[in-house]
One Martini backbone bead per residue (centre of mass of N, CA, C, O) as a GRO file, in nm:
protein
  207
    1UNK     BB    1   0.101   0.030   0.014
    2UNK     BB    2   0.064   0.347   0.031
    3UNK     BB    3   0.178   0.629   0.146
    4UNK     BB    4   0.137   0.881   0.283
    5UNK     BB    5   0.136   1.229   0.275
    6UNK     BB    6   0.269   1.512   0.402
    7UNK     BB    7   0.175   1.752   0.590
    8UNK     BB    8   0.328   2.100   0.510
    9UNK     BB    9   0.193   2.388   0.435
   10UNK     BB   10   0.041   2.403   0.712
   11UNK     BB   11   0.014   2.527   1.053
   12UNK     BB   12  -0.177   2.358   1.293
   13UNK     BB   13  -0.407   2.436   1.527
   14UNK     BB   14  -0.515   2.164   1.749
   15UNK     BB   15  -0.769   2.317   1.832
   16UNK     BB   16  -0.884   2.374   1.521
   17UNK     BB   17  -0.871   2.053   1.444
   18UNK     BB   18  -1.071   1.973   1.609
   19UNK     BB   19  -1.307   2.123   1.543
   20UNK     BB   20  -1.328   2.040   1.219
   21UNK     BB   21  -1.331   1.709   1.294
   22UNK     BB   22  -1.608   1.759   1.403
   23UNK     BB   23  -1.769   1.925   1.146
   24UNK     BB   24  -1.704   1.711   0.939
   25UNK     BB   25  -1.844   1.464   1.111
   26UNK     BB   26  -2.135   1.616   1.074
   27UNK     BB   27  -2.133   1.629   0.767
   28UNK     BB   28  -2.127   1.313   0.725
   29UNK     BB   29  -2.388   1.263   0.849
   30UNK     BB   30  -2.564   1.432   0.689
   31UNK     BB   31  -2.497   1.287   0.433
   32UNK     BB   32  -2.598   0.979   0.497
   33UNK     BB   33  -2.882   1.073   0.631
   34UNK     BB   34  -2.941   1.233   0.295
   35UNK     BB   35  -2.887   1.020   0.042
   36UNK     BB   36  -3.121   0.818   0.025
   37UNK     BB   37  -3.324   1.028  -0.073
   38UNK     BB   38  -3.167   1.077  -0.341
   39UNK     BB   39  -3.215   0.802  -0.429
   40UNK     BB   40  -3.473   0.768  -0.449
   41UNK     BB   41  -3.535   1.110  -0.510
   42UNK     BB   42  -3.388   1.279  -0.757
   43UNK     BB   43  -3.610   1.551  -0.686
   44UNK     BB   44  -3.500   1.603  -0.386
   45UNK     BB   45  -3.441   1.928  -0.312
   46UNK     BB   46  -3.397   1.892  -0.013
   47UNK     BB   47  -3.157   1.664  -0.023
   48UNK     BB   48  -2.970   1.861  -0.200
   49UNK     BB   49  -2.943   2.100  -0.074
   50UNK     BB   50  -2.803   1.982   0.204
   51UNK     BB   51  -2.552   1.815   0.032
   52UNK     BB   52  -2.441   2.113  -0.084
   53UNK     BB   53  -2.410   2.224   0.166
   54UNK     BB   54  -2.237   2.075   0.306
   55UNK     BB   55  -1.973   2.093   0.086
   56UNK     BB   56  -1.942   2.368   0.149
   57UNK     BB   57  -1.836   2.363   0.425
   58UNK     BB   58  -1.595   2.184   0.343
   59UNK     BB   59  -1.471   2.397   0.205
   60UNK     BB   60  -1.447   2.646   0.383
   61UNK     BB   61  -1.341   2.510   0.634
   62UNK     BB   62  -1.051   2.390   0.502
   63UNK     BB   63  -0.961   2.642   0.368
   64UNK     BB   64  -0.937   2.783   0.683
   65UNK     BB   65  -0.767   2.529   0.807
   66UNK     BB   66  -0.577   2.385   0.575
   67UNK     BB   67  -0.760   2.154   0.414
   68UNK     BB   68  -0.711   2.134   0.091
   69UNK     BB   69  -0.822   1.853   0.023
   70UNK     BB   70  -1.102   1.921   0.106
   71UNK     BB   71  -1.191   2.163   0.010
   72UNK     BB   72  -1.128   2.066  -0.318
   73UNK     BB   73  -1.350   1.856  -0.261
   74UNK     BB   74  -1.585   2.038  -0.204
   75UNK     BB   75  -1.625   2.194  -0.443
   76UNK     BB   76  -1.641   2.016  -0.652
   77UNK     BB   77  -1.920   1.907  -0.554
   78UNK     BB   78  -2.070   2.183  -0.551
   79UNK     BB   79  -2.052   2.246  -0.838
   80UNK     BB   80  -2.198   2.060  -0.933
   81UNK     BB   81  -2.469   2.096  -0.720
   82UNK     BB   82  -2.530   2.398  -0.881
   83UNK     BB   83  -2.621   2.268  -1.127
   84UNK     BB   84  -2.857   2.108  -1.061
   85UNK     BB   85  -2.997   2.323  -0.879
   86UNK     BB   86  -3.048   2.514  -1.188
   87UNK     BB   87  -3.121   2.280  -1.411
   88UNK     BB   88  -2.832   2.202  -1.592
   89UNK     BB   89  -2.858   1.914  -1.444
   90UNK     BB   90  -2.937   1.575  -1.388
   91UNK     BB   91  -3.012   1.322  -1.183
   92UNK     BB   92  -2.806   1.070  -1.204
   93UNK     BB   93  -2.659   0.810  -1.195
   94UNK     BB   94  -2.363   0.964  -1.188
   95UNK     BB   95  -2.389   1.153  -0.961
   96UNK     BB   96  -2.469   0.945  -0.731
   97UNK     BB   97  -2.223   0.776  -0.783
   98UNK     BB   98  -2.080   1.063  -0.661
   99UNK     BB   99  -2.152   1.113  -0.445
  100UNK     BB  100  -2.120   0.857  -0.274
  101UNK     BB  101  -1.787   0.817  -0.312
  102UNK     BB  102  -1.746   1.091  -0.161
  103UNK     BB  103  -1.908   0.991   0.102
  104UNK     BB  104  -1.700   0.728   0.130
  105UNK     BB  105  -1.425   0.890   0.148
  106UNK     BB  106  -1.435   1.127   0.402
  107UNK     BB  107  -1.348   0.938   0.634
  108UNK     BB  108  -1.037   0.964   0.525
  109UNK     BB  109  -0.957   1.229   0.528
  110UNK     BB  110  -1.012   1.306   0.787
  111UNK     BB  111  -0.809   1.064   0.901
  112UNK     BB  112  -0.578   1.181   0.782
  113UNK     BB  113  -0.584   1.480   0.888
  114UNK     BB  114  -0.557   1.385   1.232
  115UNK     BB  115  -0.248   1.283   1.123
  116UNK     BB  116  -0.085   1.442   0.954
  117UNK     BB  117  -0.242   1.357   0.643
  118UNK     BB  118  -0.248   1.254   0.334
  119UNK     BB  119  -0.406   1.154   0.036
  120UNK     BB  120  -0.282   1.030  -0.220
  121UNK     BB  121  -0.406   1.194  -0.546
  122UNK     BB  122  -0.559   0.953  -0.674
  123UNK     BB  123  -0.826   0.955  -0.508
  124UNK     BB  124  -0.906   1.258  -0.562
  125UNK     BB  125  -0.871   1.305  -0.865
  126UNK     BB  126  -1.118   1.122  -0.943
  127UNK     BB  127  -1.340   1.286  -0.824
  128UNK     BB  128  -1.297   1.572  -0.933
  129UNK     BB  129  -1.293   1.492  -1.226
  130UNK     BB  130  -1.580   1.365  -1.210
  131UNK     BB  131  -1.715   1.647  -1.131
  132UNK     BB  132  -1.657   1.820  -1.361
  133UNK     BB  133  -1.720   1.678  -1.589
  134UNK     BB  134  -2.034   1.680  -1.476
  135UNK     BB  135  -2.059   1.944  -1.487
  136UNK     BB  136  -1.998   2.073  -1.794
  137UNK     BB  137  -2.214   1.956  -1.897
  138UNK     BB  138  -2.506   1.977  -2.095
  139UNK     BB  139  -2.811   1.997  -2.173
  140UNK     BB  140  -2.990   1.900  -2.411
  141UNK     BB  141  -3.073   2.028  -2.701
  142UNK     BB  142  -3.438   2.034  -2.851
  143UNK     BB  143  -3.413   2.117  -3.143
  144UNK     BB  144  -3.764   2.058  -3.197
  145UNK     BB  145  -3.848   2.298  -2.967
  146UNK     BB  146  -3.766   2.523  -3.045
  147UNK     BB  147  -3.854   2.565  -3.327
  148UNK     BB  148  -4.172   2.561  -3.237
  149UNK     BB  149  -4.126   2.819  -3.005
  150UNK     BB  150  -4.028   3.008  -3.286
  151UNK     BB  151  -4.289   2.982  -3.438
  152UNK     BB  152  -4.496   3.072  -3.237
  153UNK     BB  153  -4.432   3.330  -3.194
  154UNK     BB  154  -4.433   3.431  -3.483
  155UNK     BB  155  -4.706   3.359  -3.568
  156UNK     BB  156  -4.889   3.525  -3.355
  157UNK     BB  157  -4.809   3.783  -3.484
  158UNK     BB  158  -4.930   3.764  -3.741
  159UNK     BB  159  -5.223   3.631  -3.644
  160UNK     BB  160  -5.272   3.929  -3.536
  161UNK     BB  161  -5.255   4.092  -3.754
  162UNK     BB  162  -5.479   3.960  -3.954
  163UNK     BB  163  -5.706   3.993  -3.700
  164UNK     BB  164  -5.688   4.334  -3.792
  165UNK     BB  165  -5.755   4.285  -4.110
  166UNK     BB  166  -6.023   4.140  -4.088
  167UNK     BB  167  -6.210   4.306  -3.869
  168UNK     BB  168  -6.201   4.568  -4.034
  169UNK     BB  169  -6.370   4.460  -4.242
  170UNK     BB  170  -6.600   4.396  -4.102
  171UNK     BB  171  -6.627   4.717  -4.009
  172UNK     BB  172  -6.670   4.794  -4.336
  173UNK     BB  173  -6.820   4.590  -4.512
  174UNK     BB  174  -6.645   4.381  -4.669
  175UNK     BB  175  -6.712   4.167  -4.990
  176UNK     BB  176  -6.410   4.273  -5.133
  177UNK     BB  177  -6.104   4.211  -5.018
  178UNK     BB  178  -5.762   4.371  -5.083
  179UNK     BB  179  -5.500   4.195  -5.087
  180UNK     BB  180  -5.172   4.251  -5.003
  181UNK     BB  181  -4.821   4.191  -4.967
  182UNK     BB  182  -4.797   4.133  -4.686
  183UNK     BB  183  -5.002   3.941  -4.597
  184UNK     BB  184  -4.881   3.749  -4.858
  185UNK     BB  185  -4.607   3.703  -4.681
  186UNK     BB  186  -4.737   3.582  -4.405
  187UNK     BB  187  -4.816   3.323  -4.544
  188UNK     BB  188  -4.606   3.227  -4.653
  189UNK     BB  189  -4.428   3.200  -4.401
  190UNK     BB  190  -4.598   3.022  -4.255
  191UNK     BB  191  -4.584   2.785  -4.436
  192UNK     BB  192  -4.219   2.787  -4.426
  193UNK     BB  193  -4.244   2.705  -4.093
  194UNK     BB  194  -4.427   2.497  -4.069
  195UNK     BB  195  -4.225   2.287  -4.241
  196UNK     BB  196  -3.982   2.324  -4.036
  197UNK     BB  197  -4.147   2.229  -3.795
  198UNK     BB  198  -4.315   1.985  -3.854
  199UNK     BB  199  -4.646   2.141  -3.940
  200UNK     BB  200  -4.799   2.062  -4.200
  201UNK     BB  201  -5.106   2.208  -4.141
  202UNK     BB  202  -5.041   2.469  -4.121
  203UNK     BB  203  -4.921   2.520  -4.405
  204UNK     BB  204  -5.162   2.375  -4.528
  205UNK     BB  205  -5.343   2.640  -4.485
  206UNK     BB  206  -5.142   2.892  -4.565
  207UNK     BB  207  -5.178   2.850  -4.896
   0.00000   0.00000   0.00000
């Protein structure tokens, strides 16, 4: 087995050492005892909330306290879950996975560190670079929602306008009314938009 590699940048006060350790024993637990509710149902916005703070905590005590590799480790973690957080990414089984692993690290972390020694840098860089790179995914985008969406957008205005341009004939009781050049772009528009859109019915509508 590989030996611990010793810390060495920091002189850590043994006395906020002892609280730092105390600290992240409780956000362990917080962990365990949150992790199975997002195991169960992914969109446990509560759970999830729970578990982005509980890293955050581990970011920040640790960064101040000279724990350099839990805080780097608690970054990353936080980063994930507050992609998934903003909606930017789902919950799925690789998320579930890196949480999990990450939360059966911590107590290595922990103890590693109050023997004033780190983990071995491969250890670490596992989880950060996996939580990393699905940080960074994008949520597919739905090219043909997309597509409909600014369709309908665009449909709507012209809509608009045909129907302020009927209603006047309506109100000036004109039985042949004289259609515009402007009009019979809207309708052509509509035509191949609607076959862009894959709204077939539509475009034959408006022909």
């Amino acid at each position: 087995e590989a030996q611990p590699i010793a810390v060495h940048e920091v002189s850590i006060d043994p006395e906020i050492r002892d609280i730092f350790i105390g600290e992240a024993e409780e956000v362990l637990g917080t962990l365990q005892d949150a992790l199975p509710a997002l195991r169960r149902d992914g969109q446990n916005r509560d759970a999830l909330t729970t578990i982005r703070r509980a890293f955050h905590t581990l970011k920040g005590s640790g960064r101040m306290v000279g724990a350099a590799q839990i805080g780097e480790f608690g970054w990353a973690v936080e980063k994930l879950l507050n992609t998934c957080l903003g909606g930017e990414l789902d919950i799925d089984t690789q998320v579930l996975d890196l949480v999990d692993d990450a939360v059966g690290l911590l107590p290595r972390l922990i103890e590693r560190f109050r023997d004033g020694h780190l983990v071995e840098e491969s250890e670490l860089s596992e989880i950060i670079t996996r939580a990393d790179q699905l940080a960074s995914k994008e949520k597919p985008v739905d090219s043909q929602s997309e597509i409909v969406s600014v369709f309908r957008e665009d449909a709507g205005e012209k809509l608009d306008t045909i129907d302020r341009w009927s209603g006047a004939q309506r109100e000036q009781q004109v039985v042949t009314a004289e259609v515009d050049d402007e009009l019979l772009r809207m309708f052509h528009t509509l035509r191949g938009s609607g076959h862009v859109a894959q709204l077939p019915a539509v475009g034959e509508l408006a022909m």
